[in-house]
Amino acid sequence: YHGPTERMGDELYHEAKEFLRKHLYFIENRSDDPLSVEFVIAQAKRAHEEHGAQGLVLDPWAKFAHAMPKGMNETEYIRVTLNKLQYAIDRYTLHGWLVVHPKMLFTPGDADPPVVTPYALPGSAHWYNLAHNIISLYRRKSDNSTRVGVHVQKVKPHYIGREGVTDQFFDRVTGQYSE
């Protein structure tokens, strides 16, 4: 609990730990088998039925073993797999978050890369077509500040929000964002 920044006290730490124990259920692959989307869907169903889970966070997408069936290209695989995830999320009344990191965007020298859109993600435009909400975090290489642009690129259904950009500030020590 010691360090250059203010830390939580023992009481708050134990409250937080208990809250997390009650509200988070981690899906772990304890076998030597590659992590598959099907395995996570089965475990999410179990977490929902046995523990009342209401959300599913898949982070990162690249951690999964993506065994495309013979004759299926990556674009079709992304469409089929995202539809499978969406079906499971809807069926078990979960809220789902899927974290997908972009491929490295080449920028010469110290030039800032562009804001990442779903079209820069590996696979296809289906990332945009099938997602309900898309958020991209952007930090300039040339800006040594802690400012991070939060780009809301898609909102569906529209009554829950709107597309736009807001700046947040990231505290590297605490891992928190603030306005």
Coordinates of C-alpha atoms in Angstrom, one line a residue:
Y1 CA 0.0 0.0 0.0
H2 CA 3.0 2.3 0.0
G3 CA 4.0 4.6 -2.8
P4 CA 4.3 8.1 -4.0
T5 CA 0.5 8.5 -4.5
E6 CA -2.4 8.2 -2.0
R7 CA -3.5 4.6 -1.6
M8 CA -6.6 3.0 -0.3
G9 CA -6.7 2.0 3.3
D10 CA -7.0 -1.5 4.6
E11 CA -10.8 -1.2 5.2
L12 CA -11.5 0.0 1.7
Y13 CA -9.1 -2.6 0.2
H14 CA -11.0 -5.4 1.9
E15 CA -14.4 -4.0 0.9
A16 CA -13.3 -3.7 -2.7
K17 CA -11.9 -7.2 -2.6
E18 CA -15.1 -8.6 -1.3
F19 CA -17.2 -6.7 -3.9
L20 CA -15.0 -8.1 -6.7
R21 CA -15.3 -11.6 -5.2
K22 CA -19.1 -11.3 -5.2
H23 CA -19.5 -9.6 -8.6
L24 CA -16.8 -11.0 -10.9
Y25 CA -16.5 -14.5 -12.2
F26 CA -13.3 -15.3 -14.1
I27 CA -13.4 -17.8 -16.9
E28 CA -10.2 -19.7 -17.0
N29 CA -9.0 -22.3 -19.3
R30 CA -7.1 -24.7 -17.0
S31 CA -6.4 -27.3 -19.7
D32 CA -3.8 -27.4 -22.4
D33 CA -6.4 -26.9 -25.0
P34 CA -6.4 -23.6 -26.9
L35 CA -8.9 -21.0 -25.7
S36 CA -11.9 -21.1 -28.0
V37 CA -14.9 -18.9 -28.3
E38 CA -17.1 -22.0 -27.9
F39 CA -15.5 -22.7 -24.5
V40 CA -16.0 -19.1 -23.3
I41 CA -19.7 -19.2 -24.4
A42 CA -20.2 -22.5 -22.5
Q43 CA -18.5 -21.0 -19.4
A44 CA -20.5 -17.7 -19.7
K45 CA -23.8 -19.7 -19.8
R46 CA -22.6 -21.5 -16.6
A47 CA -21.6 -18.3 -14.9
H48 CA -25.0 -16.8 -15.8
E49 CA -27.0 -19.8 -14.5
E50 CA -24.9 -20.5 -11.4
H51 CA -23.7 -17.1 -10.4
G52 CA -26.2 -14.6 -12.0
A53 CA -23.5 -13.1 -14.3
Q54 CA -24.8 -10.2 -16.2
G55 CA -21.8 -9.3 -18.3
L56 CA -19.1 -10.9 -20.4
V57 CA -15.7 -9.3 -21.1
L58 CA -13.5 -10.9 -23.8
D59 CA -10.0 -9.3 -23.6
P60 CA -8.1 -9.6 -25.8
W61 CA -9.6 -11.1 -29.0
A62 CA -6.1 -12.2 -30.1
K63 CA -5.8 -14.6 -27.1
F64 CA -8.4 -16.9 -28.7
A65 CA -7.4 -19.8 -30.9
H66 CA -9.1 -19.0 -34.1
A67 CA -9.4 -22.3 -36.0
M68 CA -11.1 -21.3 -39.3
P69 CA -12.9 -24.2 -41.0
K70 CA -11.3 -25.3 -44.2
G71 CA -12.5 -23.2 -47.1
M72 CA -13.6 -20.3 -44.9
N73 CA -11.8 -17.0 -45.2
E74 CA -11.1 -14.6 -42.3
T75 CA -13.9 -12.2 -43.2
E76 CA -16.5 -15.0 -43.1
Y77 CA -15.0 -16.4 -39.9
I78 CA -15.3 -13.0 -38.2
R79 CA -18.9 -12.7 -39.3
V80 CA -19.9 -16.2 -38.1
T81 CA -18.0 -15.9 -34.8
L82 CA -19.4 -12.5 -34.0
N83 CA -22.9 -13.7 -34.7
K84 CA -22.3 -16.7 -32.5
L85 CA -21.1 -14.4 -29.6
Q86 CA -24.1 -12.1 -30.2
Y87 CA -26.5 -15.0 -30.1
A88 CA -25.1 -16.2 -26.8
I89 CA -25.0 -12.8 -25.2
D90 CA -28.7 -12.2 -26.2
R91 CA -29.8 -15.7 -25.2
Y92 CA -28.2 -15.4 -21.7
T93 CA -29.2 -11.8 -21.3
L94 CA -25.6 -10.6 -20.9
H95 CA -24.0 -7.4 -21.7
G96 CA -20.9 -8.1 -23.8
W97 CA -17.6 -6.3 -24.3
L98 CA -15.1 -7.5 -26.8
V99 CA -11.6 -5.9 -26.8
V100 CA -9.8 -6.0 -30.2
H101 CA -6.5 -4.5 -30.7
P102 CA -5.6 -3.1 -34.1
K103 CA -2.8 -4.2 -36.3
M104 CA 0.2 -1.9 -36.0
L105 CA -0.4 1.2 -38.0
F106 CA 2.7 2.4 -39.8
T107 CA 3.6 6.0 -39.3
P108 CA 6.9 7.5 -40.4
G109 CA 9.1 9.0 -37.7
D110 CA 7.3 10.7 -34.9
A111 CA 4.1 11.3 -36.9
D112 CA 0.9 10.5 -35.1
P113 CA -1.0 7.5 -36.3
P114 CA -4.6 7.9 -37.3
V115 CA -7.5 7.2 -34.9
V116 CA -8.2 3.5 -35.1
T117 CA -11.5 2.5 -36.7
P118 CA -13.0 -0.9 -36.8
Y119 CA -11.9 -1.2 -40.4
A120 CA -8.3 -1.3 -39.2
L121 CA -9.0 -4.4 -37.1
P122 CA -7.8 -7.8 -38.3
G123 CA -10.4 -9.6 -40.3
S124 CA -12.9 -7.3 -41.9
A125 CA -15.5 -4.6 -41.9
H126 CA -17.8 -7.0 -40.0
W127 CA -16.3 -5.5 -36.8
Y128 CA -18.2 -2.3 -37.7
N129 CA -21.2 -4.0 -39.3
L130 CA -22.0 -6.3 -36.4
A131 CA -21.0 -4.3 -33.3
H132 CA -23.6 -2.3 -31.4
N133 CA -21.2 0.1 -29.9
I134 CA -17.6 1.0 -30.8
I135 CA -15.2 3.0 -28.7
S136 CA -11.6 3.7 -29.7
L137 CA -9.0 5.2 -27.4
Y138 CA -6.4 7.4 -28.9
R139 CA -3.2 8.9 -27.6
R140 CA -0.9 11.0 -29.7
K141 CA 2.7 9.8 -29.9
S142 CA 3.8 13.5 -30.2
D143 CA 1.9 14.6 -27.1
N144 CA 3.6 13.7 -23.9
S145 CA 0.6 14.6 -21.9
T146 CA -1.8 12.1 -20.3
R147 CA -4.7 13.2 -22.5
V148 CA -6.5 10.3 -24.2
G149 CA -9.2 10.9 -26.8
V150 CA -12.2 8.6 -26.3
H151 CA -13.8 8.3 -29.8
V152 CA -17.4 6.9 -29.8
Q153 CA -17.7 5.7 -33.3
K154 CA -21.0 3.8 -33.3
V155 CA -24.0 3.7 -30.9
K156 CA -26.8 1.3 -31.4
P157 CA -29.5 1.7 -30.3
H158 CA -29.3 5.4 -30.6
Y159 CA -31.3 6.2 -27.5
I160 CA -28.4 5.1 -25.3
G161 CA -25.9 7.7 -26.5
R162 CA -24.4 9.4 -29.5
E163 CA -21.2 9.4 -31.5
G164 CA -18.5 11.9 -30.7
V165 CA -15.2 12.5 -29.0
T166 CA -14.3 13.5 -25.5
D167 CA -10.9 13.9 -23.8
Q168 CA -10.0 12.1 -20.7
F169 CA -6.7 12.2 -18.7
F170 CA -5.0 8.9 -17.8
D171 CA -3.2 8.5 -14.6
R172 CA -0.5 5.9 -15.3
V173 CA 0.1 5.2 -11.5
T174 CA -3.5 4.5 -10.6
G175 CA -4.8 3.3 -14.0
Q176 CA -7.8 5.7 -13.7
Y177 CA -9.2 8.1 -16.3
S178 CA -10.7 11.5 -15.3
E179 CA -12.1 14.6 -17.1

